[in-house]
Coordinates of C-alpha atoms in Angstrom, one line a residue:
X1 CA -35.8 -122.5 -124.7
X2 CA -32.2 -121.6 -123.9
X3 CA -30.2 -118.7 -125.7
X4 CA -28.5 -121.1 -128.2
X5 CA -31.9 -123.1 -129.3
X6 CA -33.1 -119.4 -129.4
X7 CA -30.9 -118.1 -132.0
X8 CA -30.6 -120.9 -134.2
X9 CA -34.6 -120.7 -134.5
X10 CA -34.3 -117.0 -135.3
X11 CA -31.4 -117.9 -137.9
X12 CA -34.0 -120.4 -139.4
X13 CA -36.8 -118.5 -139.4
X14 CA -34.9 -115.3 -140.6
X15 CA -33.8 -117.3 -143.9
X16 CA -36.8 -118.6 -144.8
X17 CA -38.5 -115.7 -144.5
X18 CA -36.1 -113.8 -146.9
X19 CA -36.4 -117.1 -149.2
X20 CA -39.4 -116.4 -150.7
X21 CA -38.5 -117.7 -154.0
X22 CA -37.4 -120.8 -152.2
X23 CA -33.6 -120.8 -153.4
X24 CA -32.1 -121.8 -150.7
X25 CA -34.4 -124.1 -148.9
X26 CA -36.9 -125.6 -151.4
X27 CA -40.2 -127.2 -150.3
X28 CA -38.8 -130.1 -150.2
X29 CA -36.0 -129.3 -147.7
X30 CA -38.4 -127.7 -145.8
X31 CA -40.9 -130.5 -145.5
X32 CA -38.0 -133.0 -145.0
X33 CA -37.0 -130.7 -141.9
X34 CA -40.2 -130.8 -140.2
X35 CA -40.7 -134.3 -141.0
X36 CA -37.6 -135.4 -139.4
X37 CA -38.1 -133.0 -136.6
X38 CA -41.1 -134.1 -135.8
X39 CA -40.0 -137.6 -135.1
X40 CA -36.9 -137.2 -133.7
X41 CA -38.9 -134.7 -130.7
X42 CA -41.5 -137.5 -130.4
X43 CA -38.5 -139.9 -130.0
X44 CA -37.2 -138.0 -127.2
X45 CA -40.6 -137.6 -126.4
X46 CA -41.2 -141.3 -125.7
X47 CA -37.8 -141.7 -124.0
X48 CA -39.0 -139.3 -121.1
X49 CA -42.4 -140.5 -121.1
X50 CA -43.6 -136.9 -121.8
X51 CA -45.4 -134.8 -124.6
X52 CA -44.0 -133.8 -127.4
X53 CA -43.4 -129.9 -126.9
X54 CA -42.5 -127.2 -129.8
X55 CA -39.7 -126.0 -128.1
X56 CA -38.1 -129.6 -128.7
X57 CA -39.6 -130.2 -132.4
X58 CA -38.5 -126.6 -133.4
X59 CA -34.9 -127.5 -132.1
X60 CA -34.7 -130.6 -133.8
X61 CA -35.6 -128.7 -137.2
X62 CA -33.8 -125.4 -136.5
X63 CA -30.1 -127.3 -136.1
X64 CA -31.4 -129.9 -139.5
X65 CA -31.9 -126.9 -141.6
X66 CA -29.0 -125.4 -140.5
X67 CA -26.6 -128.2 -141.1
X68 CA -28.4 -128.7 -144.3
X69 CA -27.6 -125.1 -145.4
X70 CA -24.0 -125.8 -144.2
X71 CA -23.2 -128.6 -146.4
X72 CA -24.6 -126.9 -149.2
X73 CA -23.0 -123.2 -148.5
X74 CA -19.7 -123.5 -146.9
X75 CA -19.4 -120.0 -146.1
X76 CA -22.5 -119.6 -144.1
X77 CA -20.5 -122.7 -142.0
X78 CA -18.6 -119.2 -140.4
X79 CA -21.7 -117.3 -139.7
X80 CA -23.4 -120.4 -138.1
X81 CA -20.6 -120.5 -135.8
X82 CA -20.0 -117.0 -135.3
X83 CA -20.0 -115.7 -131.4
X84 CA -20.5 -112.1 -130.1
X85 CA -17.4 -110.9 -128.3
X86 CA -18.9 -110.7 -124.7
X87 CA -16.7 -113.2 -123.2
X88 CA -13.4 -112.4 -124.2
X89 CA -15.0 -108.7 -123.0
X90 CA -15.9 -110.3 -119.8
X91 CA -12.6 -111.5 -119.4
X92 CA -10.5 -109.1 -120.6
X93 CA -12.1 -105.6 -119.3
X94 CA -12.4 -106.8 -115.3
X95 CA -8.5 -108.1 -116.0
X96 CA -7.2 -104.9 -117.6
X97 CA -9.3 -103.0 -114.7
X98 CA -6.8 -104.4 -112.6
X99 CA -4.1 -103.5 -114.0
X100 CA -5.2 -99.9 -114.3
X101 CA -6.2 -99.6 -111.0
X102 CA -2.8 -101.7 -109.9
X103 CA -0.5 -98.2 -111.3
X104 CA -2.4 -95.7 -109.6
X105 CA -0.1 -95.3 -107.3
X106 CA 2.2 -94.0 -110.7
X107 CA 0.8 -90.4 -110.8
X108 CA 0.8 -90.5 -106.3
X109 CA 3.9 -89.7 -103.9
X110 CA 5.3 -93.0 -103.2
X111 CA 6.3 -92.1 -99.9
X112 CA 3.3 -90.2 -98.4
X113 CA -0.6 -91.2 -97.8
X114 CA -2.3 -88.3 -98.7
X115 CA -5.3 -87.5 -96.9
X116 CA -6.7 -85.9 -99.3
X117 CA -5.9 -88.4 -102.1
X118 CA -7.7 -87.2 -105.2
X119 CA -7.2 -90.2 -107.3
X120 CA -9.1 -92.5 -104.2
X121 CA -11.5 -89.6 -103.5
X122 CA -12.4 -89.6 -107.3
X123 CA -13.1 -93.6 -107.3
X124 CA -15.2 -93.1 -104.1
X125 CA -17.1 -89.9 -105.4
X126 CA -18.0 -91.8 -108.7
X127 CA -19.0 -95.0 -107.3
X128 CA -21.6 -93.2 -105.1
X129 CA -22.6 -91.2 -108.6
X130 CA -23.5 -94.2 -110.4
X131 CA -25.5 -95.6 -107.1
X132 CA -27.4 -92.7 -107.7
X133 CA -28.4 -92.9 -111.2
X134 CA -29.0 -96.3 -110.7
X135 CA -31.6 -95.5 -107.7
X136 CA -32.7 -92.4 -110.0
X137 CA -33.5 -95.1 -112.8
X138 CA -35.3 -97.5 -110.6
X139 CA -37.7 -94.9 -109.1
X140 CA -38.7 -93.7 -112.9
X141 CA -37.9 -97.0 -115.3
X142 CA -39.4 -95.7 -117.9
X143 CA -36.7 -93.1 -118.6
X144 CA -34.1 -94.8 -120.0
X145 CA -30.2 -93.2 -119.2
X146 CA -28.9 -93.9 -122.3
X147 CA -26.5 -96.7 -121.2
X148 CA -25.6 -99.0 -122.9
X149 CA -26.1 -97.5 -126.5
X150 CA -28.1 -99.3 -128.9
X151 CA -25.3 -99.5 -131.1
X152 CA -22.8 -101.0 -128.7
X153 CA -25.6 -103.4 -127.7
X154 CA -26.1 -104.7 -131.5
X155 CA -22.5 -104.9 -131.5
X156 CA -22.0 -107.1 -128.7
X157 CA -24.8 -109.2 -129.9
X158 CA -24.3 -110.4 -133.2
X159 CA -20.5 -109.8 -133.2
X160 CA -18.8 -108.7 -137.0
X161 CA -21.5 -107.2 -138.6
X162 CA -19.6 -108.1 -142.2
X163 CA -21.3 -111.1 -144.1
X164 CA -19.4 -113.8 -145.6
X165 CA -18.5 -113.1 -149.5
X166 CA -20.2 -115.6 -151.7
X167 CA -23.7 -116.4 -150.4
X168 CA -26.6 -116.1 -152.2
X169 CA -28.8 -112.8 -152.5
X170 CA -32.0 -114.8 -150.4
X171 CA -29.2 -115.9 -148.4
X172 CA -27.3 -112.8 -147.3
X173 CA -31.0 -110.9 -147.0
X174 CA -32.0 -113.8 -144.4
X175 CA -29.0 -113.1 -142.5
X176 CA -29.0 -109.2 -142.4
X177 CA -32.8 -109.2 -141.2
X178 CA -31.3 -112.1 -139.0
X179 CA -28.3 -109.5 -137.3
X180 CA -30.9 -106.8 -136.7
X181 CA -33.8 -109.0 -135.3
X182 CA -31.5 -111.1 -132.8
X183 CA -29.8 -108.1 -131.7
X184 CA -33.1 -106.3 -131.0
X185 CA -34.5 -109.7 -129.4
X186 CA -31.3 -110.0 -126.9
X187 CA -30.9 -107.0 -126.0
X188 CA -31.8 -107.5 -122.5
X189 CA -29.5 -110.4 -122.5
X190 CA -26.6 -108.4 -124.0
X191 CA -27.4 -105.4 -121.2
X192 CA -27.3 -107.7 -118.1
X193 CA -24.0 -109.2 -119.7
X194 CA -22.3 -105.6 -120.4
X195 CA -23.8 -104.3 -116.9
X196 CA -22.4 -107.2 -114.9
X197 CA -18.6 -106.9 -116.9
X198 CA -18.8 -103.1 -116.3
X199 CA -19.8 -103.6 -112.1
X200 CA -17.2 -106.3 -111.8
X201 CA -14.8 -104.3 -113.7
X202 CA -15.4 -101.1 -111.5
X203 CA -15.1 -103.4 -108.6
X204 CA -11.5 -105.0 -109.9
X205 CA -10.0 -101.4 -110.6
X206 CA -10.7 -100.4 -106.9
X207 CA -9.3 -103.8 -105.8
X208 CA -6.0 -103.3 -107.5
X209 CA -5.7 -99.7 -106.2
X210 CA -5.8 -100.7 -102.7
X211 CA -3.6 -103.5 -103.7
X212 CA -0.6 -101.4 -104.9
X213 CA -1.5 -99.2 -102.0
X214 CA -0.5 -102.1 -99.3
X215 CA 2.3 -103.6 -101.9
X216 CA 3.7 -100.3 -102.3
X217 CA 3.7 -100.0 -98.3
X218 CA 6.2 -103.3 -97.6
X219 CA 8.7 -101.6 -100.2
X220 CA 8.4 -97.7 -98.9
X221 CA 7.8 -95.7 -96.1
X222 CA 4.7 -94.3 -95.5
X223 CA 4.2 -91.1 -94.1
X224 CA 0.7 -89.0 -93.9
X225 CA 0.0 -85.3 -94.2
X226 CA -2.6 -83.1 -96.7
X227 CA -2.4 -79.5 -98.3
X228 CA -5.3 -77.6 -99.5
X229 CA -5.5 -74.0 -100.8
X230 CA -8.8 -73.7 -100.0
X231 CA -10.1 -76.1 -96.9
X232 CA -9.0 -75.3 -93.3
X233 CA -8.2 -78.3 -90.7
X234 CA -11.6 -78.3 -89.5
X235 CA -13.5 -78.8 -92.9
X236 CA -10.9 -81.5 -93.7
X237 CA -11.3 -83.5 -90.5
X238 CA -15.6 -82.9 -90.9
X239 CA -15.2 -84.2 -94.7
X240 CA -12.8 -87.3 -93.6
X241 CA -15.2 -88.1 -90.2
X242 CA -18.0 -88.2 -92.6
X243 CA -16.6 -90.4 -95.3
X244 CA -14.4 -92.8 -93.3
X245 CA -17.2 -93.3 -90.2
X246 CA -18.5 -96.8 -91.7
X247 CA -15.5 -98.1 -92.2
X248 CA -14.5 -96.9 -88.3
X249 CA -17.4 -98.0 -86.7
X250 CA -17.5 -101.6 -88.6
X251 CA -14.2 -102.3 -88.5
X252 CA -13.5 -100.6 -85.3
X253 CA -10.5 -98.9 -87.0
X254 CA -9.0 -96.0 -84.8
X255 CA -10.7 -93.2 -85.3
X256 CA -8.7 -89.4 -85.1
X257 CA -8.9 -85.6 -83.5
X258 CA -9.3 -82.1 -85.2
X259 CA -6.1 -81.8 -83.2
X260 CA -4.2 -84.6 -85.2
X261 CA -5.6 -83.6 -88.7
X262 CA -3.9 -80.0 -87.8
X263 CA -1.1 -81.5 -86.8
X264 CA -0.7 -84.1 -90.6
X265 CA -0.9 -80.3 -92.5
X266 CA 1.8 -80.1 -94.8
X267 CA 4.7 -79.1 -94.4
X268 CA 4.5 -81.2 -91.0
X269 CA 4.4 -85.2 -91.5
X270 CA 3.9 -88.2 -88.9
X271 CA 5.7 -91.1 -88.0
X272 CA 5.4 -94.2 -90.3
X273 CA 2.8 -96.0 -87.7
X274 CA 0.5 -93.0 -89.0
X275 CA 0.8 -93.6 -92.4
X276 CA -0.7 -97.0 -91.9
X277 CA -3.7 -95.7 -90.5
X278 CA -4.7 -94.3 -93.1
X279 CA -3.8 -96.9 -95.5
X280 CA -6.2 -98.8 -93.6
X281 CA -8.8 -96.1 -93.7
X282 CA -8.8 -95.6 -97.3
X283 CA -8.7 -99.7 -98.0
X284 CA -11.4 -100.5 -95.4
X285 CA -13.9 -97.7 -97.0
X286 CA -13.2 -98.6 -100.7
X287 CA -14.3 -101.9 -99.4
X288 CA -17.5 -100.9 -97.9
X289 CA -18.7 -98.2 -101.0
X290 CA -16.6 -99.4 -103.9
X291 CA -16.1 -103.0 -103.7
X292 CA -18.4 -104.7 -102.1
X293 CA -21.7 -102.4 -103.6
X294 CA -20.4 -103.5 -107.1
X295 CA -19.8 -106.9 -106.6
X296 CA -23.3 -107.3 -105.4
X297 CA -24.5 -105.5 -108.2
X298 CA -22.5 -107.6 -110.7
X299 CA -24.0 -110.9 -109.2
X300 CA -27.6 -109.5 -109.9
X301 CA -26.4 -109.0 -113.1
X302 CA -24.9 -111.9 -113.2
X303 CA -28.5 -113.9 -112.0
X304 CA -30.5 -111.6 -114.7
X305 CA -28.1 -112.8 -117.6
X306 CA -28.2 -116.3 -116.7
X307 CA -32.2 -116.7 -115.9
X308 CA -32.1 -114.7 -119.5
X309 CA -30.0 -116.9 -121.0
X310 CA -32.2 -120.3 -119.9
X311 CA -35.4 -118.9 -120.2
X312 CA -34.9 -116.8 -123.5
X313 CA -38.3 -114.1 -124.0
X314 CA -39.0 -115.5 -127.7
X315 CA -42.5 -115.4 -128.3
X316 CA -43.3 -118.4 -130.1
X317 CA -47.5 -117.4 -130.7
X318 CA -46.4 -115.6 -133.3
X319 CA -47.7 -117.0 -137.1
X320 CA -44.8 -118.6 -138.1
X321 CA -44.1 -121.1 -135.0
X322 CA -47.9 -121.7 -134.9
X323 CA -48.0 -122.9 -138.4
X324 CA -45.0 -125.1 -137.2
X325 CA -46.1 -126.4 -134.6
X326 CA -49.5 -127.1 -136.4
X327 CA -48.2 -129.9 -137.5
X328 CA -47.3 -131.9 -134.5
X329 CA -50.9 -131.1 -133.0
X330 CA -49.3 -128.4 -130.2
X331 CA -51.3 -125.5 -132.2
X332 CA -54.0 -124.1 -130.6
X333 CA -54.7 -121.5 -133.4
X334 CA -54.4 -117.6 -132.9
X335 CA -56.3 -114.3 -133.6
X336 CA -55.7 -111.8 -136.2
X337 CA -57.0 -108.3 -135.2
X338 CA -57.5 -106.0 -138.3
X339 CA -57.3 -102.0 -137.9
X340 CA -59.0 -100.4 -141.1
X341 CA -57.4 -97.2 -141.6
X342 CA -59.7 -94.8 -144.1
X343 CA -60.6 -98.2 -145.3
X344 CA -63.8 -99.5 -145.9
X345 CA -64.1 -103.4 -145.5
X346 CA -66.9 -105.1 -148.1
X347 CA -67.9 -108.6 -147.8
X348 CA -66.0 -109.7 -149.9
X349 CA -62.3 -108.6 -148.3
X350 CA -64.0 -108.9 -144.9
X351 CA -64.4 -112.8 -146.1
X352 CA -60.3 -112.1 -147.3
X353 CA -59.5 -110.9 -144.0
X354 CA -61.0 -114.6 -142.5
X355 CA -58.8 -116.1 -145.3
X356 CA -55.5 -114.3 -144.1
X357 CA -56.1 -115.6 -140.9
X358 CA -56.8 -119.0 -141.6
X359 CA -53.4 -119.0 -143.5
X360 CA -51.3 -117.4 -140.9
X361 CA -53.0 -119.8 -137.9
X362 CA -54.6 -123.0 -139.3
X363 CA -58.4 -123.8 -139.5
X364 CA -58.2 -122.4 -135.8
X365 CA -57.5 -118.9 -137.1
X366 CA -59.9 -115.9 -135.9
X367 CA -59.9 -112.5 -137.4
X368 CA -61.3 -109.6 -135.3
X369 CA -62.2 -106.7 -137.6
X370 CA -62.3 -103.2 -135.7
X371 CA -64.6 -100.1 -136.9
X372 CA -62.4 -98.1 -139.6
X373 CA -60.5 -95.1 -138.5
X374 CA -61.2 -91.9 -140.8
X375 CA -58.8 -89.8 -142.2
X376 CA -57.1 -87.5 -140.0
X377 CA -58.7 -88.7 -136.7
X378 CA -56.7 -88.8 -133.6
X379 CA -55.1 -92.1 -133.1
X380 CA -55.7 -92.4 -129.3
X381 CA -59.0 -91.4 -129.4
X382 CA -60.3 -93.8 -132.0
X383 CA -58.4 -96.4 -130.2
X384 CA -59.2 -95.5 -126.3
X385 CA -61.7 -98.4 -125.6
X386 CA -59.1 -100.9 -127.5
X387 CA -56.1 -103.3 -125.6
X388 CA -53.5 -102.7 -127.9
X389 CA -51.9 -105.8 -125.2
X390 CA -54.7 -108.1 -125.3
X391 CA -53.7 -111.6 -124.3
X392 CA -56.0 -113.0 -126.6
X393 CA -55.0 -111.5 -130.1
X394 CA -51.9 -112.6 -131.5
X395 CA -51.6 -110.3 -134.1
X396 CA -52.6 -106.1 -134.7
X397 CA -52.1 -105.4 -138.1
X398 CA -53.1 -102.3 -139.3
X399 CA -54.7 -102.4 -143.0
X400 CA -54.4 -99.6 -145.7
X401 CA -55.2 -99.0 -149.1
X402 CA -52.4 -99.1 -151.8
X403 CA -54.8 -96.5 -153.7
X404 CA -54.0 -94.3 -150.7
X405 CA -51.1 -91.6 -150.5
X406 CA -48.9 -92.2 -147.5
X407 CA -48.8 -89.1 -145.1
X408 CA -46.7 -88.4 -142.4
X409 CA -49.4 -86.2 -140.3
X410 CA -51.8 -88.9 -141.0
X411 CA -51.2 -92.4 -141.8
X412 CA -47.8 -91.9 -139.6
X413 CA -49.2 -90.3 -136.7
X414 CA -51.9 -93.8 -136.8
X415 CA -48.5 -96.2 -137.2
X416 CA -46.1 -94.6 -134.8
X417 CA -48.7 -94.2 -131.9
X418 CA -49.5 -98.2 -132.4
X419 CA -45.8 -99.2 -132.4
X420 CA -45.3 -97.2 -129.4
X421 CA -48.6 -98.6 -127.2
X422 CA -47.9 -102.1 -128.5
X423 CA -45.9 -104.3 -126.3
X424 CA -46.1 -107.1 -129.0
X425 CA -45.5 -104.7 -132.7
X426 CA -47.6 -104.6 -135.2
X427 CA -47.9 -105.5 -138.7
X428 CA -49.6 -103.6 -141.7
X429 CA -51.3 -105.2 -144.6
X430 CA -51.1 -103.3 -147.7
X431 CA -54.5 -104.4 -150.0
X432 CA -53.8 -104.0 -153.9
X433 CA -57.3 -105.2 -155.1
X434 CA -58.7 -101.8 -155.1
X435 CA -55.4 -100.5 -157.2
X436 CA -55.4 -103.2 -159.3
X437 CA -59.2 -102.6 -160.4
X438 CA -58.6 -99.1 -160.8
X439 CA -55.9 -99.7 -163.1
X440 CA -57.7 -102.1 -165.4
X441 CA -55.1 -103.2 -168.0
X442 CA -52.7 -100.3 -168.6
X443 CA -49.1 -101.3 -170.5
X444 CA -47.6 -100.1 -167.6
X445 CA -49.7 -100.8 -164.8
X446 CA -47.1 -103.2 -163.5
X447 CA -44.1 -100.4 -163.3
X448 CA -46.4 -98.0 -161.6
X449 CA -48.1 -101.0 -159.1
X450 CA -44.1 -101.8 -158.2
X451 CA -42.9 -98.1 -157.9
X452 CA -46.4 -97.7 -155.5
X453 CA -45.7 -100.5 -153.6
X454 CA -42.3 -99.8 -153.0
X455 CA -43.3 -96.3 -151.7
X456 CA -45.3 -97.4 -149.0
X457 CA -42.6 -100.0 -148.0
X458 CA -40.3 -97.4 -147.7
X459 CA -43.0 -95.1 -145.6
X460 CA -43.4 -98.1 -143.9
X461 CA -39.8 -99.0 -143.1
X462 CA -39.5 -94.8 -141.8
X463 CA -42.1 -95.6 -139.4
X464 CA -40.7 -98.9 -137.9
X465 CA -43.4 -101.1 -139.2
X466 CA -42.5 -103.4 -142.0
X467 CA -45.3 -104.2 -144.4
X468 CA -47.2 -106.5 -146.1
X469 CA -48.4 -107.1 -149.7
X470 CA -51.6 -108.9 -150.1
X471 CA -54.7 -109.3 -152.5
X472 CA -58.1 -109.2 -149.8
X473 CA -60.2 -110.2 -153.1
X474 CA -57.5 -113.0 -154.0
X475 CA -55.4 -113.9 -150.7
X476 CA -53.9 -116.6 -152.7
X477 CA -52.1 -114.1 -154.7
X478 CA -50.1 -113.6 -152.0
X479 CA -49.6 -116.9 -149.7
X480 CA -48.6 -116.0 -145.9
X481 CA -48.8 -120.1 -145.3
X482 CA -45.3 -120.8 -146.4
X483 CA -43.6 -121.0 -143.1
X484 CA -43.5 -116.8 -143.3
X485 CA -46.3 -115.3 -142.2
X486 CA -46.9 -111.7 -141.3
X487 CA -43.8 -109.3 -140.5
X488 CA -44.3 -107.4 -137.4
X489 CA -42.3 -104.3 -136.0
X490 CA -40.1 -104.7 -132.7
X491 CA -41.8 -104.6 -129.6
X492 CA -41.9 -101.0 -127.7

């Protein structure tokens, strides 16, 4: 599934999730969808005498609800064609680069090479910094640098964050969780993208330097010297041996004396065949550590972004392209893995608990109930003999009770130590049957169940785990087979 195919799934799945009430897309639109998508893949199918694959039927559905929403909400026609801004960036950043790098030679002596050219000493000294990071970051990955900012890399990715005026609540909540998800999901894409712009751009600023260096040559005289207040001729001619001996000994460029670096010290200046040397010096090692590093590092970029952009990482085990694909016979069911949390699990919410997982992955649907962790235990020693990564569950949801006051020392500690051991997130189920028994039939027992559920949503939300409402004694209370299925937090 390629970046495009990608994003118009998560666009789809984003809106019907947020359409719980079914205002935008009915049942019937949705049925019609899958219908429709289902023959058209097996159509295609047929015509390359292969199998019908969910990547092609969810495709086919993705681009029919879309244009279905389109006709009906001509404003969302301008968020379904919306771009990020990476390629004009692409373009425009290497270009401008250039030019930058092109009037250097503004704030220089336009008749003298200066050995000791500060603004070409500065474009070699931070090229070599960044090598270094970069080697830093490779040798310890799991220390990010900070670069590029999350913020920048949400930008780039979903574009204008502004919505269009005029869509409908379900609507505009579909395509808000829709801007955060998709910007979180291509986020490596977006990276590679800003990393190769950024190399290509470094690599284009040091080109037009040495450019305007040789134009500005034919049109003046060159001639070479250096000045320092604080390095003799020996330090300068050890610190310009040093940084100009690749370019000398692969280009075979003529090398120089401690004599003739005496002899450039200002006042005293050479003739104009000098001055060319160095030109030549300068240009031929910019080449070597500047250019020709970045380049290289831009068309690794480059590969990442594109093998990115083919192969997209969407993870299509997850409930709601199961249940999808369920119905063109590509399901092969999933597992639900429950973690109790100073909950005690009866028979009749364990037999719930089999329920939610039937809904959320077809008759094939397994639950795996873990022991229940006690209040105030320590997460990672409860959990030490348990693969938060196992292959074979598709799901970790973590299950509290709505009786239960939310605690930051507790209850958080358990949800922030999952979210950051899972490579897959988690989900938490919220169970009102005990609340709901416990309240009996009190005036304002709906009032208080709302306010209570709304406080562990937003204890929820603080911990990066969106949550769940559901009824283990009545699962049908609270349907998870509507195309929707579980919410689960961002992969760490």
């Amino acid at each position: 599934m390629n970046e495009q195919i990608a994003r118009e799934v998560v666009l789809v799945r984003a809106i019907e999730t947020a359409d719980q009430k079914k205002e935008v897309l009915g049942e019937d639109d949705r049925m019609y969808a899958s219908r429709s998508a289902r023959e058209l893949a097996q159509w295609q199918a047929s015509g390359k005498q292969a199998e019908v694959t969910g990547d092609d039927f969810l495709q086919q559905r993705s681009e029919l609800i879309i244009k279905r929403i389109t006709e009906r909400t001509p404003a969302f026609a301008a968020f379904a064609k919306r771009r990020n801004g990476m390629k004009t960036l692409a373009l425009i950043l290497p270009l401008l680069a250039l030019l930058l790098g092109a009037g250097l030679d503004r704030i220089t002596d336009p008749h003298r090479v200066d050995l000791l050219s500060a603004p070409l000493l500065l474009i070699i000294a931070w090229n070599v910094l960044v090598y270094l990071g970069l080697l830093i970051w490779l040798c310890i990955p799991s220390h990010a640098l900070g670069w590029p900012k999350a913020g920048l890399v949400r930008h780039l990715s979903v574009g204008r964050l502004a919505l269009p005026r005029k869509l409908p609540h379900a609507l505009s909540s579909g395509l808000l969780s829709f801007m955060g998800e998709w910007a979180h999901l291509s986020a490596k894409l977006t990276a590679a993208r800003l990393s190769r712009t950024i190399h290509l751009s470094a690599a284009m600023f040091a080109i037009g330097a040495v450019a305007s260096l040789y134009a500005r040559g034919f049109l003046s005289q060159y001639a070479a010297g250096w000045e320092s207040t604080f390095l003799n001729a020996g330090q300068v001619h050890s610190l310009l041996s040093t940084l100009f001996a690749p370019a000398i000994a692969l280009f075979h460029l003529q090398g120089f004396s401690l004599a003739e670096i005496e002899a450039l010290r200002f006042p005293q200046t050479t003739t104009v065949e000098g001055g060319a040397r160095w030109v030549h010096l300068y240009a031929a090692t910019i080449f070597l550590l500047v250019v020709v590093p970045r380049l290289i590092l831009a068309l690794l970029n480059n590969w990442r972004a594109a093998r990115l952009a083919k192969h997209f990482p969407l993870d299509l085990d997850q409930p709601y392209f199961r249940k999808l694909n369920e119905s063109i016979g590509v399901a092969t069911g999933g597992m639900l893995r429950v973690l109790p949390y100073s909950f005690t699990v009866d028979e009749a919410r364990h037999k719930g608990l089999g329920q939610l997982s039937i809904m959320l992955f077809g008759e094939q649907g397994r639950m795996m109930l873990r022991p229940s962790t006690s209040y105030g235990e320590e997460p990672q020693d409860v959990l030490r003999g348990t693969d938060l990564n196992d292959p074979q569950v598709n799901i970790t949801a973590v299950l509290f009770n709505l009786t239960a006051t939310p605690e930051k020392e507790n209850h958080g500690a358990f949800l922030d130590y999952l979210v950051q051991s899972s490579a897959r997130g988690i989900a938490v189920l919220i169970d009102e049957s005990s609340y709901l028994e416990h309240a009996g039939e009190q005036a304002d027992n709906a009032a208080r169940l709302a306010e209570r559920v709304a406080l562990w949503q937003q204890f929820c939300q603080f911990h990066k785990t969106p949550a769940t409402l559901v009824n283990l004694l009545n699962p049908a209370l609270h349907p998870l087979d509507a195309g929707v299925g579980l919410k689960v937090s961002a992969a760490a």
